[in-house]
Amino acid sequence: MKFLEYTPLERTNEFLSHLNLGERTIKGYLEPYSCKHTGTDKKLSLSLENEMLDYLGKSSDTDSSSPAEFLLSRSSRKTLIYLVLTLYRLYPDYDFSAVNAHQFFTEESWDSFKQIFDSYMFEASKAWIEENEGISLVETLYKALDEVVKLSECEIYSYDPDSDADPSLEKGAIWSFNFFFYNRKLKRVVSFRFCCFSNLVAEGFLLDDSSYEEDGEIFDDMDM
């Protein structure tokens, strides 16, 4: 997977690199990759393929929603390999299993992505409008992505692992999302990860033991 330089994404990346919203900070980043194998990609790709074939050889599950059903298709396995290779680029310290990762990938539409984006990035979108008259943040994002991967030809995937296996949540994020815009014809994928951090935690508010003991009840009912 080769990282690609695309100017259309730079404006959005700069805006979302560290967006301070008072008590919270939003961080987001778009990363475009060519699906051409580089370096250790071939070896890792072969390892992932063998893992899936080994799973298929041992599986007797015929449920249409099971990993086995999805992995029977060579095209599906290839797509999953590209997505997992992209995850390795995003989170190099993690060891991803293709079979396990499949369970956390969900195929999305632009409308379902937009619904999530509008809900969680509402304040970020307002801040964007204040700085940039006219076009909205999601419209800017659409145009930039369309220029890089032609959205009408894209498959869109979200990656939503268990909370204890989410790299962003492990680093203290309140919430996080990972989306992948994959163009099979262009052999190109753009990852878009965006997450939210509490500035109270970042400023060490929770690290003051005495304050934590006195005000601990504040956090008792919080959904972390």
GROMACS .gro file of C-alpha atoms in nm:
model
  224
    1MET     CA    1   0.000   0.000   0.000
    2LYS     CA    2   0.157   0.323  -0.114
    3PHE     CA    3   0.059   0.654   0.044
    4LEU     CA    4  -0.057   0.903  -0.219
    5GLU     CA    5  -0.030   1.281  -0.212
    6TYR     CA    6  -0.354   1.456  -0.305
    7THR     CA    7  -0.397   1.831  -0.269
    8PRO     CA    8  -0.782   1.819  -0.252
    9LEU     CA    9  -0.761   1.644   0.086
   10GLU     CA   10  -0.513   1.885   0.243
   11ARG     CA   11  -0.764   2.159   0.325
   12THR     CA   12  -0.990   1.925   0.520
   13ASN     CA   13  -0.695   1.755   0.691
   14GLU     CA   14  -0.555   2.088   0.805
   15PHE     CA   15  -0.890   2.193   0.951
   16LEU     CA   16  -0.947   1.863   1.134
   17SER     CA   17  -0.587   1.810   1.249
   18HIS     CA   18  -0.662   1.955   1.595
   19LEU     CA   19  -1.000   2.127   1.619
   20ASN     CA   20  -1.046   2.265   1.970
   21LEU     CA   21  -1.413   2.299   2.062
   22GLY     CA   22  -1.371   2.401   2.425
   23GLU     CA   23  -1.421   2.093   2.640
   24ARG     CA   24  -1.353   1.863   2.344
   25THR     CA   25  -1.105   1.833   2.060
   26ILE     CA   26  -1.188   1.675   1.727
   27LYS     CA   27  -0.914   1.506   1.527
   28GLY     CA   28  -0.963   1.375   1.177
   29TYR     CA   29  -0.745   1.266   0.890
   30LEU     CA   30  -0.794   1.147   0.533
   31GLU     CA   31  -0.526   0.916   0.394
   32PRO     CA   32  -0.526   0.798   0.031
   33TYR     CA   33  -0.344   0.477  -0.064
   34SER     CA   34  -0.272   0.289  -0.382
   35CYS     CA   35  -0.354  -0.081  -0.349
   36LYS     CA   36  -0.027  -0.168  -0.520
   37HIS     CA   37   0.181  -0.382  -0.286
   38THR     CA   38   0.503  -0.231  -0.153
   39GLY     CA   39   0.770  -0.352   0.088
   40THR     CA   40   0.634  -0.623   0.316
   41ASP     CA   41   0.279  -0.597   0.173
   42LYS     CA   42   0.318  -0.906  -0.047
   43LYS     CA   43   0.428  -1.122   0.243
   44LEU     CA   44   0.154  -0.988   0.469
   45SER     CA   45  -0.105  -1.022   0.195
   46LEU     CA   46  -0.012  -1.388   0.143
   47SER     CA   47  -0.028  -1.448   0.518
   48LEU     CA   48  -0.377  -1.295   0.537
   49GLU     CA   49  -0.493  -1.500   0.236
   50ASN     CA   50  -0.362  -1.820   0.393
   51GLU     CA   51  -0.533  -1.732   0.722
   52MET     CA   52  -0.868  -1.698   0.544
   53LEU     CA   53  -0.825  -2.016   0.339
   54ASP     CA   54  -0.728  -2.207   0.652
   55TYR     CA   55  -1.040  -2.076   0.826
   56LEU     CA   56  -1.254  -2.183   0.529
   57GLY     CA   57  -1.098  -2.529   0.534
   58LYS     CA   58  -1.193  -2.576   0.898
   59SER     CA   59  -1.533  -2.407   0.888
   60SER     CA   60  -1.862  -2.589   0.838
   61ASP     CA   61  -2.072  -2.277   0.897
   62THR     CA   62  -2.321  -2.217   0.613
   63ASP     CA   63  -2.492  -1.917   0.770
   64SER     CA   64  -2.504  -1.640   0.505
   65SER     CA   65  -2.395  -1.386   0.767
   66SER     CA   66  -2.092  -1.585   0.877
   67PRO     CA   67  -1.733  -1.494   0.783
   68ALA     CA   68  -1.706  -1.821   0.590
   69GLU     CA   69  -1.981  -1.723   0.346
   70PHE     CA   70  -1.821  -1.386   0.277
   71LEU     CA   71  -1.469  -1.527   0.244
   72LEU     CA   72  -1.569  -1.788  -0.016
   73SER     CA   73  -1.547  -1.518  -0.281
   74ARG     CA   74  -1.192  -1.446  -0.399
   75SER     CA   75  -1.297  -1.089  -0.479
   76SER     CA   76  -1.427  -1.043  -0.124
   77ARG     CA   77  -1.105  -1.182   0.023
   78LYS     CA   78  -0.902  -0.944  -0.192
   79THR     CA   79  -1.108  -0.646  -0.076
   80LEU     CA   80  -1.070  -0.752   0.286
   81ILE     CA   81  -0.693  -0.786   0.242
   82TYR     CA   82  -0.671  -0.429   0.108
   83LEU     CA   83  -0.877  -0.300   0.401
   84VAL     CA   84  -0.667  -0.487   0.658
   85LEU     CA   85  -0.343  -0.370   0.493
   86THR     CA   86  -0.476  -0.014   0.524
   87LEU     CA   87  -0.546  -0.076   0.894
   88TYR     CA   88  -0.184  -0.184   0.935
   89ARG     CA   89  -0.078   0.147   0.780
   90LEU     CA   90  -0.302   0.342   1.016
   91TYR     CA   91  -0.215   0.145   1.329
   92PRO     CA   92   0.130  -0.015   1.278
   93ASP     CA   93   0.151  -0.128   1.642
   94TYR     CA   94  -0.151  -0.357   1.607
   95ASP     CA   95  -0.173  -0.712   1.477
   96PHE     CA   96  -0.493  -0.753   1.277
   97SER     CA   97  -0.650  -1.088   1.194
   98ALA     CA   98  -0.835  -1.089   0.861
   99VAL     CA   99  -1.103  -1.331   0.985
  100ASN     CA  100  -1.164  -1.134   1.302
  101ALA     CA  101  -1.145  -0.796   1.122
  102HIS     CA  102  -1.417  -0.906   0.883
  103GLN     CA  103  -1.663  -0.920   1.171
  104PHE     CA  104  -1.613  -0.548   1.235
  105PHE     CA  105  -1.637  -0.422   0.877
  106THR     CA  106  -1.978  -0.302   0.761
  107GLU     CA  107  -2.062  -0.196   0.407
  108GLU     CA  108  -2.209   0.153   0.407
  109SER     CA  109  -2.366   0.397   0.163
  110TRP     CA  110  -2.281   0.765   0.130
  111ASP     CA  111  -2.614   0.844   0.302
  112SER     CA  112  -2.537   0.622   0.603
  113PHE     CA  113  -2.188   0.773   0.628
  114LYS     CA  114  -2.331   1.126   0.604
  115GLN     CA  115  -2.585   1.052   0.877
  116ILE     CA  116  -2.307   0.946   1.116
  117PHE     CA  117  -2.085   1.235   1.012
  118ASP     CA  118  -2.359   1.496   1.053
  119SER     CA  119  -2.452   1.360   1.398
  120TYR     CA  120  -2.104   1.339   1.548
  121MET     CA  121  -1.936   1.624   1.359
  122PHE     CA  122  -2.214   1.879   1.405
  123GLU     CA  123  -1.999   2.123   1.604
  124ALA     CA  124  -1.703   2.074   1.372
  125SER     CA  125  -1.929   2.153   1.077
  126LYS     CA  126  -2.046   2.473   1.246
  127ALA     CA  127  -1.685   2.576   1.306
  128TRP     CA  128  -1.606   2.507   0.940
  129ILE     CA  129  -1.894   2.730   0.823
  130GLU     CA  130  -1.767   3.011   1.046
  131GLU     CA  131  -1.424   2.991   0.883
  132ASN     CA  132  -1.537   2.910   0.530
  133GLU     CA  133  -1.835   3.090   0.385
  134GLY     CA  134  -2.061   2.897   0.151
  135ILE     CA  135  -1.988   2.527   0.105
  136SER     CA  136  -2.041   2.299   0.405
  137LEU     CA  137  -1.780   2.065   0.552
  138VAL     CA  138  -1.953   1.748   0.430
  139GLU     CA  139  -1.989   1.896   0.079
  140THR     CA  140  -1.620   1.985   0.078
  141LEU     CA  141  -1.542   1.632   0.193
  142TYR     CA  142  -1.761   1.484  -0.082
  143LYS     CA  143  -1.591   1.687  -0.356
  144ALA     CA  144  -1.242   1.604  -0.229
  145LEU     CA  145  -1.316   1.232  -0.203
  146ASP     CA  146  -1.488   1.229  -0.541
  147GLU     CA  147  -1.181   1.380  -0.704
  148VAL     CA  148  -0.956   1.114  -0.553
  149VAL     CA  149  -1.166   0.795  -0.568
  150LYS     CA  150  -1.482   0.877  -0.770
  151LEU     CA  151  -1.748   0.814  -0.506
  152SER     CA  152  -2.007   0.687  -0.754
  153GLU     CA  153  -1.775   0.389  -0.818
  154CYS     CA  154  -1.676   0.335  -0.455
  155GLU     CA  155  -1.755   0.073  -0.199
  156ILE     CA  156  -1.774   0.235   0.145
  157TYR     CA  157  -1.687   0.043   0.460
  158SER     CA  158  -1.688   0.133   0.828
  159TYR     CA  159  -1.461  -0.040   1.079
  160ASP     CA  160  -1.613  -0.061   1.425
  161PRO     CA  161  -1.428  -0.304   1.653
  162ASP     CA  162  -1.510  -0.386   2.013
  163SER     CA  163  -1.418  -0.099   2.244
  164ASP     CA  164  -1.131  -0.295   2.400
  165ALA     CA  165  -0.981  -0.346   2.053
  166ASP     CA  166  -1.022   0.009   1.922
  167PRO     CA  167  -0.680   0.182   1.894
  168SER     CA  168  -0.832   0.531   1.924
  169LEU     CA  169  -1.041   0.449   2.231
  170GLU     CA  170  -0.734   0.295   2.394
  171LYS     CA  171  -0.565   0.634   2.354
  172GLY     CA  172  -0.845   0.805   2.544
  173ALA     CA  173  -1.094   0.902   2.271
  174ILE     CA  174  -1.457   0.947   2.374
  175TRP     CA  175  -1.568   0.815   2.035
  176SER     CA  176  -1.402   0.727   1.708
  177PHE     CA  177  -1.491   0.622   1.356
  178ASN     CA  178  -1.294   0.464   1.072
  179PHE     CA  179  -1.431   0.472   0.718
  180PHE     CA  180  -1.279   0.338   0.398
  181PHE     CA  181  -1.369   0.452   0.046
  182TYR     CA  182  -1.250   0.180  -0.190
  183ASN     CA  183  -1.247   0.209  -0.570
  184ARG     CA  184  -1.193  -0.136  -0.713
  185LYS     CA  185  -1.125  -0.008  -1.068
  186LEU     CA  186  -0.870   0.251  -0.963
  187LYS     CA  187  -0.721   0.015  -0.704
  188ARG     CA  188  -0.726   0.299  -0.458
  189VAL     CA  189  -0.859   0.342  -0.105
  190VAL     CA  190  -0.902   0.650   0.113
  191SER     CA  191  -0.926   0.601   0.487
  192PHE     CA  192  -1.104   0.863   0.697
  193ARG     CA  193  -1.067   0.839   1.072
  194PHE     CA  194  -1.214   1.098   1.303
  195CYS     CA  195  -1.240   1.094   1.681
  196CYS     CA  196  -1.315   1.310   1.981
  197PHE     CA  197  -1.104   1.364   2.293
  198SER     CA  198  -1.194   1.531   2.620
  199ASN     CA  199  -0.980   1.837   2.691
  200LEU     CA  200  -1.044   1.786   3.061
  201VAL     CA  201  -0.858   1.457   3.044
  202ALA     CA  202  -0.590   1.605   2.820
  203GLU     CA  203  -0.526   1.883   3.071
  204GLY     CA  204  -0.476   1.632   3.350
  205PHE     CA  205  -0.805   1.701   3.527
  206LEU     CA  206  -0.850   1.331   3.596
  207LEU     CA  207  -0.489   1.282   3.698
  208ASP     CA  208  -0.522   1.484   4.016
  209ASP     CA  209  -0.579   1.209   4.272
  210SER     CA  210  -0.729   1.433   4.537
  211SER     CA  211  -0.964   1.596   4.289
  212TYR     CA  212  -1.063   1.255   4.153
  213GLU     CA  213  -1.149   1.124   4.501
  214GLU     CA  214  -1.355   1.430   4.585
  215ASP     CA  215  -1.536   1.456   4.253
  216GLY     CA  216  -1.532   1.093   4.144
  217GLU     CA  217  -1.908   1.071   4.162
  218ILE     CA  218  -1.926   1.302   3.860
  219PHE     CA  219  -1.799   1.020   3.644
  220ASP     CA  220  -1.992   0.734   3.802
  221ASP     CA  221  -2.274   0.748   3.551
  222MET     CA  222  -2.071   0.837   3.245
  223ASP     CA  223  -2.066   0.597   2.949
  224MET     CA  224  -1.693   0.581   2.881
   0.00000   0.00000   0.00000
